[in-house]
Amino acid sequence: MQEPQINPWSSTPSLDIGKTFAEFGIDPIAPVMAELPEIPYFMRRGIVVGHRDYRPIAQAIRNRTPFHILTGFMPSGHPHLGHLMVMKEVVWHVQQGGNGYITIADREAHAVRGLSWEKCNEYGKEYLACLYALGFEGETFFQSKNNRLKDLAFEAATKVNFSELTAIYGFGPDTDLAHADAVITQVADILYPQIDREPAPTVVPVGVDQDPHIRLTRGIAHKMRMFTVEERDGYISVRSKNAPDAAMEAVKKAFPHAKKYEGHVDIKGVQCADVKGKVREIERAHGGFAFFTPSSTYHIFMPGLTGGKMSSSIPESIISFYESEAVVRKKVMSGITGGRMTLEEQKRLGGEPDKCSLYLLNLFHMVTDDAELAEIRRKCTAGEITCGQCKKETAERVVAFLHDFREKMNAAADRIKV
């Protein structure tokens, strides 16, 4: 039987969140939210809904210990409101103390979408302007211009074969080698902060459709470790994966009650966390990567104005950042709503905000105050407001937002160094 697959390059993914989480082992975010010192609006409002191994990130935020936050953007078109949520996630994590990293995936855009390097460069700069307009502070890089990244990708490629890529992505004999190379470059993107600074918990916020990249990277990060540390009954066992004997000897010497055997060192009287920390130091001292397995968060897609995913391939579905006021108003006024067929039904039954692209546009970005958003929802479900009136109010918010955002993007132009 063929393994279930997700296509990260689809412009119109149709994913059942609950089924996808169950099939691929993604956990709901709600149980971990309580560990954060403050809960951001994108978690409170059910926009970020899932995670892999987010608890170390929550603990790092709470304890003010080092962690990294990275995500990437494929510059295959102009950025638009559909890209804004993951940008806000990155900025929020940086504000919580994370080391911020942004990769512009131009190698992917060139290999998968066939864009010229000039267009990749043009669009990539626009993504960076958006991030700086939101207040991003951190490191940015284009894949094609980062030689350390490409060296890391080559090293990571030694830990994966084409059969694994076929199982995860559905690659076949007609798949371009450059497409496969773009995948392994994304693995290097995710691991890059841990060689640029130091090994530390790393979180990658993505849409659910990007989970294949996370799963592949988590597996490769584990394969690139020299050691695994396992908690046994009454002792800790440090197992060699490909560690030199000198590194194994260093592990034995680091702990008073350690015994070295063929391929492992067993240690009594210590905490597992203390052993992991020391073993990571020893691994780095002997030329290893000592990677933390990266974590991830998953957000739902902001729906397009025409229904489905907001996608550059469907111009009517998106609001980009440099469209004229007239075009923006027209798109908002034409957006699909959760209204009833007639005014009488609207007043009697109320609208359905969860089916309304305009309400969700407000939920994602346009209404920052929770009480104000709750009042919009109440009026809709109570039939106290028509869709036409709501559209007009939403259009005003979008126009005002874009005016302010464009000014910030223009002011950030000098920060972009490519």
Short mmCIF file of C-alpha atoms in Angstrom, two decimals:
data_model
loop_
_atom_site.label_atom_id
_atom_site.label_comp_id
_atom_site.label_asym_id
_atom_site.label_seq_id
_atom_site.Cartn_x
_atom_site.Cartn_y
_atom_site.Cartn_z
CA MET A 1 0.00 0.00 0.00
CA GLN A 2 1.29 3.47 -0.90
CA GLU A 3 2.03 5.75 2.02
CA PRO A 4 -0.20 8.82 2.38
CA GLN A 5 1.41 11.91 0.87
CA ILE A 6 1.04 15.69 0.94
CA ASN A 7 2.08 17.82 -2.01
CA PRO A 8 3.90 20.93 -0.68
CA TRP A 9 3.86 22.55 -4.14
CA SER A 10 0.12 22.43 -4.81
CA SER A 11 -1.53 25.83 -5.31
CA THR A 12 -4.89 24.52 -4.10
CA PRO A 13 -4.29 21.91 -1.39
CA SER A 14 -7.41 20.25 0.00
CA LEU A 15 -6.47 18.95 3.41
CA ASP A 16 -8.69 17.67 6.19
CA ILE A 17 -6.85 18.99 9.26
CA GLY A 18 -8.06 16.30 11.66
CA LYS A 19 -7.33 13.46 9.24
CA THR A 20 -3.94 14.91 8.31
CA PHE A 21 -2.94 15.29 11.96
CA ALA A 22 -3.96 11.69 12.70
CA GLU A 23 -2.20 10.23 9.63
CA PHE A 24 1.08 12.06 10.14
CA GLY A 25 1.30 12.34 13.94
CA ILE A 26 0.88 16.10 14.30
CA ASP A 27 -0.28 17.13 17.79
CA PRO A 28 -2.87 19.82 18.58
CA ILE A 29 -1.30 23.01 19.94
CA ALA A 30 -3.87 23.64 22.70
CA PRO A 31 -2.26 21.47 25.44
CA VAL A 32 1.10 23.27 25.03
CA MET A 33 -0.27 26.81 24.95
CA ALA A 34 -0.57 26.95 28.75
CA GLU A 35 3.22 26.65 29.06
CA LEU A 36 3.76 29.98 27.29
CA PRO A 37 4.06 33.13 29.44
CA GLU A 38 1.65 34.81 27.00
CA ILE A 39 -0.57 33.29 24.33
CA PRO A 40 -0.37 35.09 20.97
CA TYR A 41 -3.57 35.90 19.13
CA PHE A 42 -2.86 33.43 16.33
CA MET A 43 -3.05 30.61 18.87
CA ARG A 44 -5.98 32.08 20.82
CA ARG A 45 -8.04 32.40 17.65
CA GLY A 46 -7.37 28.88 16.36
CA ILE A 47 -5.20 29.93 13.43
CA VAL A 48 -2.14 28.00 14.62
CA VAL A 49 -3.64 24.63 15.41
CA GLY A 50 -0.89 22.01 15.54
CA HIS A 51 2.75 21.30 16.32
CA ARG A 52 5.59 18.84 16.38
CA ASP A 53 7.64 18.98 19.57
CA TYR A 54 6.83 22.63 20.42
CA ARG A 55 7.26 22.11 24.18
CA PRO A 56 11.07 22.78 24.14
CA ILE A 57 10.31 26.11 22.43
CA ALA A 58 7.67 27.04 25.01
CA GLN A 59 10.13 26.16 27.77
CA ALA A 60 12.88 28.23 26.14
CA ILE A 61 10.54 31.22 25.90
CA ARG A 62 9.47 30.83 29.53
CA ASN A 63 12.99 30.26 30.85
CA ARG A 64 14.66 32.83 28.55
CA THR A 65 17.09 30.25 27.17
CA PRO A 66 18.39 30.23 23.56
CA PHE A 67 16.22 29.06 20.69
CA HIS A 68 15.97 29.71 16.96
CA ILE A 69 12.99 30.57 14.76
CA LEU A 70 13.22 30.00 11.01
CA THR A 71 10.90 29.91 8.08
CA GLY A 72 11.26 30.30 4.33
CA PHE A 73 9.43 31.80 1.38
CA MET A 74 9.52 30.61 -2.20
CA PRO A 75 9.72 33.77 -4.35
CA SER A 76 7.48 32.54 -7.15
CA GLY A 77 5.27 35.64 -7.18
CA HIS A 78 4.46 38.83 -5.32
CA PRO A 79 3.80 38.39 -1.57
CA HIS A 80 0.19 38.85 -0.45
CA LEU A 81 -2.00 38.69 2.64
CA GLY A 82 -1.91 34.88 2.57
CA HIS A 83 1.80 35.01 3.48
CA LEU A 84 1.39 37.40 6.38
CA MET A 85 0.48 34.94 9.13
CA VAL A 86 3.71 32.96 9.08
CA MET A 87 5.63 36.25 9.00
CA LYS A 88 3.80 37.40 12.12
CA GLU A 89 4.60 34.10 13.83
CA VAL A 90 8.29 34.59 13.15
CA VAL A 91 8.27 38.19 14.41
CA TRP A 92 6.40 37.18 17.59
CA HIS A 93 8.92 34.43 18.37
CA VAL A 94 11.81 36.85 17.83
CA GLN A 95 10.12 39.24 20.26
CA GLN A 96 10.00 36.36 22.76
CA GLY A 97 13.79 36.02 22.58
CA GLY A 98 14.33 33.76 19.57
CA ASN A 99 17.13 34.16 17.04
CA GLY A 100 15.30 34.94 13.80
CA TYR A 101 16.20 33.46 10.40
CA ILE A 102 14.49 33.86 7.04
CA THR A 103 15.45 31.96 3.91
CA ILE A 104 14.38 33.05 0.44
CA ALA A 105 13.99 29.74 -1.38
CA ASP A 106 15.12 30.91 -4.81
CA ARG A 107 16.67 27.55 -5.70
CA GLU A 108 13.26 25.97 -5.12
CA ALA A 109 11.45 28.63 -7.18
CA HIS A 110 13.94 28.19 -10.03
CA ALA A 111 13.78 24.38 -9.94
CA VAL A 112 10.07 23.84 -9.28
CA ARG A 113 8.41 26.88 -10.86
CA GLY A 114 10.99 27.62 -13.55
CA LEU A 115 11.43 31.27 -12.57
CA SER A 116 14.48 33.19 -13.73
CA TRP A 117 17.06 34.14 -11.13
CA GLU A 118 16.24 37.80 -11.79
CA LYS A 119 12.57 37.28 -10.94
CA CYS A 120 13.48 35.24 -7.86
CA ASN A 121 15.65 38.12 -6.71
CA GLU A 122 12.91 40.70 -7.37
CA TYR A 123 10.20 38.78 -5.53
CA GLY A 124 12.56 37.80 -2.72
CA LYS A 125 13.28 41.43 -1.95
CA GLU A 126 9.53 42.07 -1.68
CA TYR A 127 9.18 39.29 0.90
CA LEU A 128 12.00 40.76 2.94
CA ALA A 129 10.40 44.22 2.78
CA CYS A 130 7.20 42.72 4.21
CA LEU A 131 9.10 41.09 7.07
CA TYR A 132 10.97 44.26 7.95
CA ALA A 133 7.69 46.21 7.80
CA LEU A 134 6.34 43.85 10.47
CA GLY A 135 9.38 44.46 12.67
CA PHE A 136 11.52 41.41 11.91
CA GLU A 137 15.02 41.44 13.38
CA GLY A 138 17.43 38.69 12.46
CA GLU A 139 19.33 36.97 9.67
CA THR A 140 18.11 36.66 6.09
CA PHE A 141 19.65 34.84 3.12
CA PHE A 142 18.93 33.67 -0.41
CA GLN A 143 19.60 29.95 -0.85
CA SER A 144 21.62 30.45 -4.02
CA LYS A 145 24.01 32.91 -2.38
CA ASN A 146 24.77 31.01 0.85
CA ASN A 147 27.73 28.67 0.39
CA ARG A 148 27.68 27.38 3.97
CA LEU A 149 24.06 26.41 3.42
CA LYS A 150 24.91 24.55 0.22
CA ASP A 151 27.73 22.68 1.98
CA LEU A 152 25.29 21.68 4.74
CA ALA A 153 22.78 20.52 2.13
CA PHE A 154 25.43 18.31 0.53
CA GLU A 155 26.23 16.77 3.92
CA ALA A 156 22.54 16.23 4.67
CA ALA A 157 22.09 14.55 1.28
CA THR A 158 24.38 11.72 2.41
CA LYS A 159 21.68 10.73 4.91
CA VAL A 160 18.73 10.30 2.51
CA ASN A 161 18.11 8.20 -0.59
CA PHE A 162 15.69 8.56 -3.46
CA SER A 163 13.40 5.84 -2.11
CA GLU A 164 12.75 7.96 0.96
CA LEU A 165 11.99 11.02 -1.18
CA THR A 166 9.62 8.90 -3.24
CA ALA A 167 7.79 7.72 -0.12
CA ILE A 168 7.44 11.24 1.28
CA TYR A 169 6.85 13.30 -1.87
CA GLY A 170 5.82 10.81 -4.53
CA PHE A 171 8.89 11.50 -6.67
CA GLY A 172 9.31 9.24 -9.68
CA PRO A 173 11.59 8.63 -12.65
CA ASP A 174 10.46 11.88 -14.28
CA THR A 175 11.32 14.06 -11.27
CA ASP A 176 14.06 16.57 -12.04
CA LEU A 177 17.20 16.19 -9.97
CA ALA A 178 17.05 19.94 -9.30
CA HIS A 179 13.66 19.40 -7.63
CA ALA A 180 15.19 16.80 -5.31
CA ASP A 181 18.12 19.15 -4.68
CA ALA A 182 15.67 21.90 -3.73
CA VAL A 183 14.17 19.57 -1.12
CA ILE A 184 17.52 18.80 0.49
CA THR A 185 18.36 22.52 0.42
CA GLN A 186 15.24 23.13 2.50
CA VAL A 187 16.50 20.57 5.00
CA ALA A 188 19.68 22.62 5.24
CA ASP A 189 17.62 25.81 5.63
CA ILE A 190 15.95 24.39 8.72
CA LEU A 191 19.21 23.18 10.27
CA TYR A 192 21.25 26.22 9.28
CA PRO A 193 20.67 28.34 12.45
CA GLN A 194 22.30 25.56 14.49
CA ILE A 195 25.56 25.85 12.55
CA ASP A 196 25.40 29.62 12.17
CA ARG A 197 25.06 30.17 15.93
CA GLU A 198 24.91 27.08 18.11
CA PRO A 199 22.78 23.96 18.50
CA ALA A 200 19.51 24.98 20.17
CA PRO A 201 15.82 24.17 19.89
CA THR A 202 14.54 25.47 16.56
CA VAL A 203 10.93 26.07 15.53
CA VAL A 204 9.69 26.31 11.95
CA PRO A 205 6.19 27.77 11.47
CA VAL A 206 4.53 26.44 8.32
CA GLY A 207 1.21 25.59 6.74
CA VAL A 208 0.11 21.98 7.09
CA ASP A 209 1.00 21.38 3.42
CA GLN A 210 4.69 21.87 4.26
CA ASP A 211 4.85 19.06 6.82
CA PRO A 212 6.75 16.68 4.47
CA HIS A 213 9.78 18.98 4.71
CA ILE A 214 9.57 18.95 8.51
CA ARG A 215 9.34 15.17 8.72
CA LEU A 216 12.28 14.70 6.36
CA THR A 217 14.43 17.21 8.26
CA ARG A 218 13.65 15.73 11.67
CA GLY A 219 14.77 12.32 10.43
CA ILE A 220 17.96 13.65 8.83
CA ALA A 221 18.84 15.73 11.92
CA HIS A 222 18.68 12.54 13.97
CA LYS A 223 20.83 10.64 11.46
CA MET A 224 23.49 13.39 11.55
CA ARG A 225 24.03 13.00 15.30
CA MET A 226 27.04 11.07 16.63
CA PHE A 227 25.11 9.85 19.66
CA THR A 228 21.69 8.98 20.96
CA VAL A 229 20.99 9.30 24.68
CA GLU A 230 18.49 6.81 26.09
CA GLU A 231 16.97 6.66 29.56
CA ARG A 232 17.00 3.08 30.83
CA ASP A 233 15.89 1.49 34.09
CA GLY A 234 18.25 3.04 36.64
CA TYR A 235 20.84 4.44 34.25
CA ILE A 236 21.43 6.52 31.12
CA SER A 237 22.87 4.87 28.02
CA VAL A 238 24.83 6.94 25.50
CA ARG A 239 24.80 5.01 22.23
CA SER A 240 27.27 5.63 19.41
CA LYS A 241 25.85 6.07 15.93
CA ASN A 242 29.06 7.05 14.15
CA ALA A 243 31.13 8.57 16.97
CA PRO A 244 34.91 8.19 16.90
CA ASP A 245 36.41 6.25 19.79
CA ALA A 246 37.96 9.46 21.17
CA ALA A 247 34.49 10.93 21.56
CA MET A 248 33.23 7.79 23.32
CA GLU A 249 36.20 7.99 25.66
CA ALA A 250 35.42 11.64 26.37
CA VAL A 251 31.86 10.69 27.35
CA LYS A 252 33.19 8.08 29.78
CA LYS A 253 35.63 10.55 31.36
CA ALA A 254 32.91 13.20 31.74
CA PHE A 255 30.93 11.18 34.29
CA PRO A 256 32.31 9.56 37.47
CA HIS A 257 30.00 6.55 37.38
CA ALA A 258 30.29 5.67 33.72
CA LYS A 259 31.24 2.35 32.13
CA LYS A 260 32.32 2.08 28.51
CA TYR A 261 31.26 -0.90 26.43
CA GLU A 262 31.41 -1.72 22.73
CA GLY A 263 29.32 0.99 21.10
CA HIS A 264 27.85 2.59 24.23
CA VAL A 265 28.60 4.19 27.58
CA ASP A 266 26.26 3.57 30.53
CA ILE A 267 26.01 6.17 33.29
CA LYS A 268 24.40 6.00 36.73
CA GLY A 269 23.45 8.70 39.21
CA VAL A 270 22.82 11.55 36.74
CA GLN A 271 19.85 13.28 35.15
CA CYS A 272 19.13 12.55 31.50
CA ALA A 273 19.00 16.27 30.65
CA ASP A 274 22.48 16.79 32.12
CA VAL A 275 23.86 13.88 30.08
CA LYS A 276 22.29 15.19 26.88
CA GLY A 277 23.83 18.62 27.40
CA LYS A 278 27.31 17.26 28.08
CA VAL A 279 27.14 14.76 25.22
CA ARG A 280 26.18 17.57 22.86
CA GLU A 281 29.28 19.53 23.94
CA ILE A 282 31.49 16.49 23.37
CA GLU A 283 29.98 15.84 19.97
CA ARG A 284 30.69 19.41 18.83
CA ALA A 285 34.23 19.25 20.21
CA HIS A 286 34.85 16.18 18.02
CA GLY A 287 33.52 17.72 14.81
CA GLY A 288 29.89 16.66 15.04
CA PHE A 289 26.77 18.75 14.45
CA ALA A 290 24.96 17.99 17.74
CA PHE A 291 21.66 19.09 16.23
CA PHE A 292 18.49 19.50 18.23
CA THR A 293 15.64 17.87 16.33
CA PRO A 294 13.68 20.82 14.91
CA SER A 295 10.15 21.62 16.04
CA SER A 296 7.27 23.04 13.99
CA THR A 297 3.92 24.77 14.25
CA TYR A 298 1.08 24.48 11.74
CA HIS A 299 -1.42 27.14 10.78
CA ILE A 300 -4.60 26.80 8.80
CA PHE A 301 -4.77 28.49 5.42
CA MET A 302 -6.32 31.90 5.12
CA PRO A 303 -9.07 31.30 2.55
CA GLY A 304 -8.98 33.16 -0.72
CA LEU A 305 -11.66 35.70 -1.52
CA THR A 306 -13.01 33.29 -4.14
CA GLY A 307 -12.91 30.27 -1.79
CA GLY A 308 -10.13 27.70 -1.39
CA LYS A 309 -6.56 28.75 -0.64
CA MET A 310 -5.38 32.30 -1.23
CA SER A 311 -2.97 31.71 -4.11
CA SER A 312 -1.03 33.88 -6.56
CA SER A 313 -2.12 31.52 -9.33
CA ILE A 314 -5.70 32.74 -8.78
CA PRO A 315 -5.37 36.57 -8.88
CA GLU A 316 -8.97 37.17 -7.81
CA SER A 317 -8.37 35.20 -4.60
CA ILE A 318 -5.56 37.37 -3.24
CA ILE A 319 -4.91 40.87 -2.02
CA SER A 320 -1.32 41.81 -2.77
CA PHE A 321 0.46 44.70 -1.13
CA TYR A 322 0.74 47.05 -4.11
CA GLU A 323 -2.72 46.84 -5.65
CA SER A 324 -4.66 50.05 -6.12
CA GLU A 325 -7.35 51.07 -3.66
CA ALA A 326 -10.02 50.60 -6.33
CA VAL A 327 -8.89 47.05 -7.09
CA VAL A 328 -8.75 46.16 -3.39
CA ARG A 329 -12.25 47.47 -2.76
CA LYS A 330 -13.60 45.59 -5.78
CA LYS A 331 -12.02 42.32 -4.63
CA VAL A 332 -13.35 42.69 -1.09
CA MET A 333 -16.83 43.57 -2.29
CA SER A 334 -16.79 40.48 -4.56
CA GLY A 335 -15.57 38.14 -1.82
CA ILE A 336 -17.46 34.97 -0.92
CA THR A 337 -19.42 35.35 2.32
CA GLY A 338 -21.29 33.14 4.74
CA GLY A 339 -24.52 35.02 4.12
CA ARG A 340 -27.94 33.55 3.41
CA MET A 341 -29.75 33.52 0.10
CA THR A 342 -32.18 36.30 0.98
CA LEU A 343 -32.26 39.28 3.35
CA GLU A 344 -35.19 37.70 5.18
CA GLU A 345 -33.19 34.52 5.82
CA GLN A 346 -30.17 36.57 6.89
CA LYS A 347 -32.23 38.38 9.54
CA ARG A 348 -33.98 35.21 10.69
CA LEU A 349 -31.12 32.68 10.63
CA GLY A 350 -28.04 34.91 10.80
CA GLY A 351 -24.90 34.51 8.76
CA GLU A 352 -22.24 31.79 8.97
CA PRO A 353 -18.95 33.62 9.72
CA ASP A 354 -16.79 30.50 9.60
CA LYS A 355 -17.71 30.12 5.92
CA CYS A 356 -17.09 33.79 5.15
CA SER A 357 -13.80 34.84 3.52
CA LEU A 358 -14.28 38.39 4.82
CA TYR A 359 -14.83 37.38 8.44
CA LEU A 360 -11.76 35.16 8.28
CA LEU A 361 -9.78 38.02 6.75
CA ASN A 362 -10.71 40.05 9.83
CA LEU A 363 -9.90 37.14 12.13
CA PHE A 364 -6.45 36.61 10.60
CA HIS A 365 -5.30 40.20 10.18
CA MET A 366 -7.69 43.14 10.08
CA VAL A 367 -9.20 43.18 13.58
CA THR A 368 -6.61 43.04 16.34
CA ASP A 369 -9.01 43.48 19.28
CA ASP A 370 -10.64 40.22 20.40
CA ALA A 371 -13.72 41.99 21.78
CA GLU A 372 -14.28 43.83 18.50
CA LEU A 373 -13.95 40.59 16.54
CA ALA A 374 -16.41 38.86 18.88
CA GLU A 375 -18.92 41.68 18.29
CA ILE A 376 -18.57 41.30 14.51
CA ARG A 377 -19.26 37.60 14.88
CA ARG A 378 -22.23 38.19 17.19
CA LYS A 379 -23.85 40.66 14.79
CA CYS A 380 -23.34 38.25 11.90
CA THR A 381 -24.82 35.20 13.61
CA ALA A 382 -27.69 37.26 15.03
CA GLY A 383 -28.60 38.62 11.61
CA GLU A 384 -28.04 42.21 12.74
CA ILE A 385 -25.70 43.08 9.86
CA THR A 386 -25.92 42.43 6.15
CA CYS A 387 -23.06 41.06 4.11
CA GLY A 388 -22.95 44.25 2.07
CA GLN A 389 -22.44 46.39 5.16
CA CYS A 390 -19.80 44.01 6.53
CA LYS A 391 -17.97 44.08 3.19
CA LYS A 392 -17.85 47.86 3.20
CA GLU A 393 -16.46 47.96 6.75
CA THR A 394 -13.89 45.26 5.93
CA ALA A 395 -12.83 47.09 2.78
CA GLU A 396 -12.13 50.21 4.84
CA ARG A 397 -9.96 48.18 7.22
CA VAL A 398 -8.02 46.55 4.38
CA VAL A 399 -7.41 49.83 2.57
CA ALA A 400 -6.17 51.50 5.77
CA PHE A 401 -3.97 48.53 6.60
CA LEU A 402 -2.38 48.42 3.15
CA HIS A 403 -1.71 52.16 3.13
CA ASP A 404 0.17 51.91 6.42
CA PHE A 405 1.91 48.68 5.46
CA ARG A 406 3.14 50.00 2.12
CA GLU A 407 4.71 52.97 3.87
CA LYS A 408 6.55 50.62 6.21
CA MET A 409 7.67 48.40 3.32
CA ASN A 410 9.04 51.40 1.44
CA ALA A 411 10.86 52.63 4.55
CA ALA A 412 12.47 49.18 4.91
CA ALA A 413 13.94 49.15 1.38
CA ASP A 414 17.38 50.31 2.56
CA ARG A 415 17.67 47.31 4.91
CA ILE A 416 17.57 44.78 2.08
CA LYS A 417 21.08 43.74 1.11
CA VAL A 418 21.29 41.13 -1.64
#
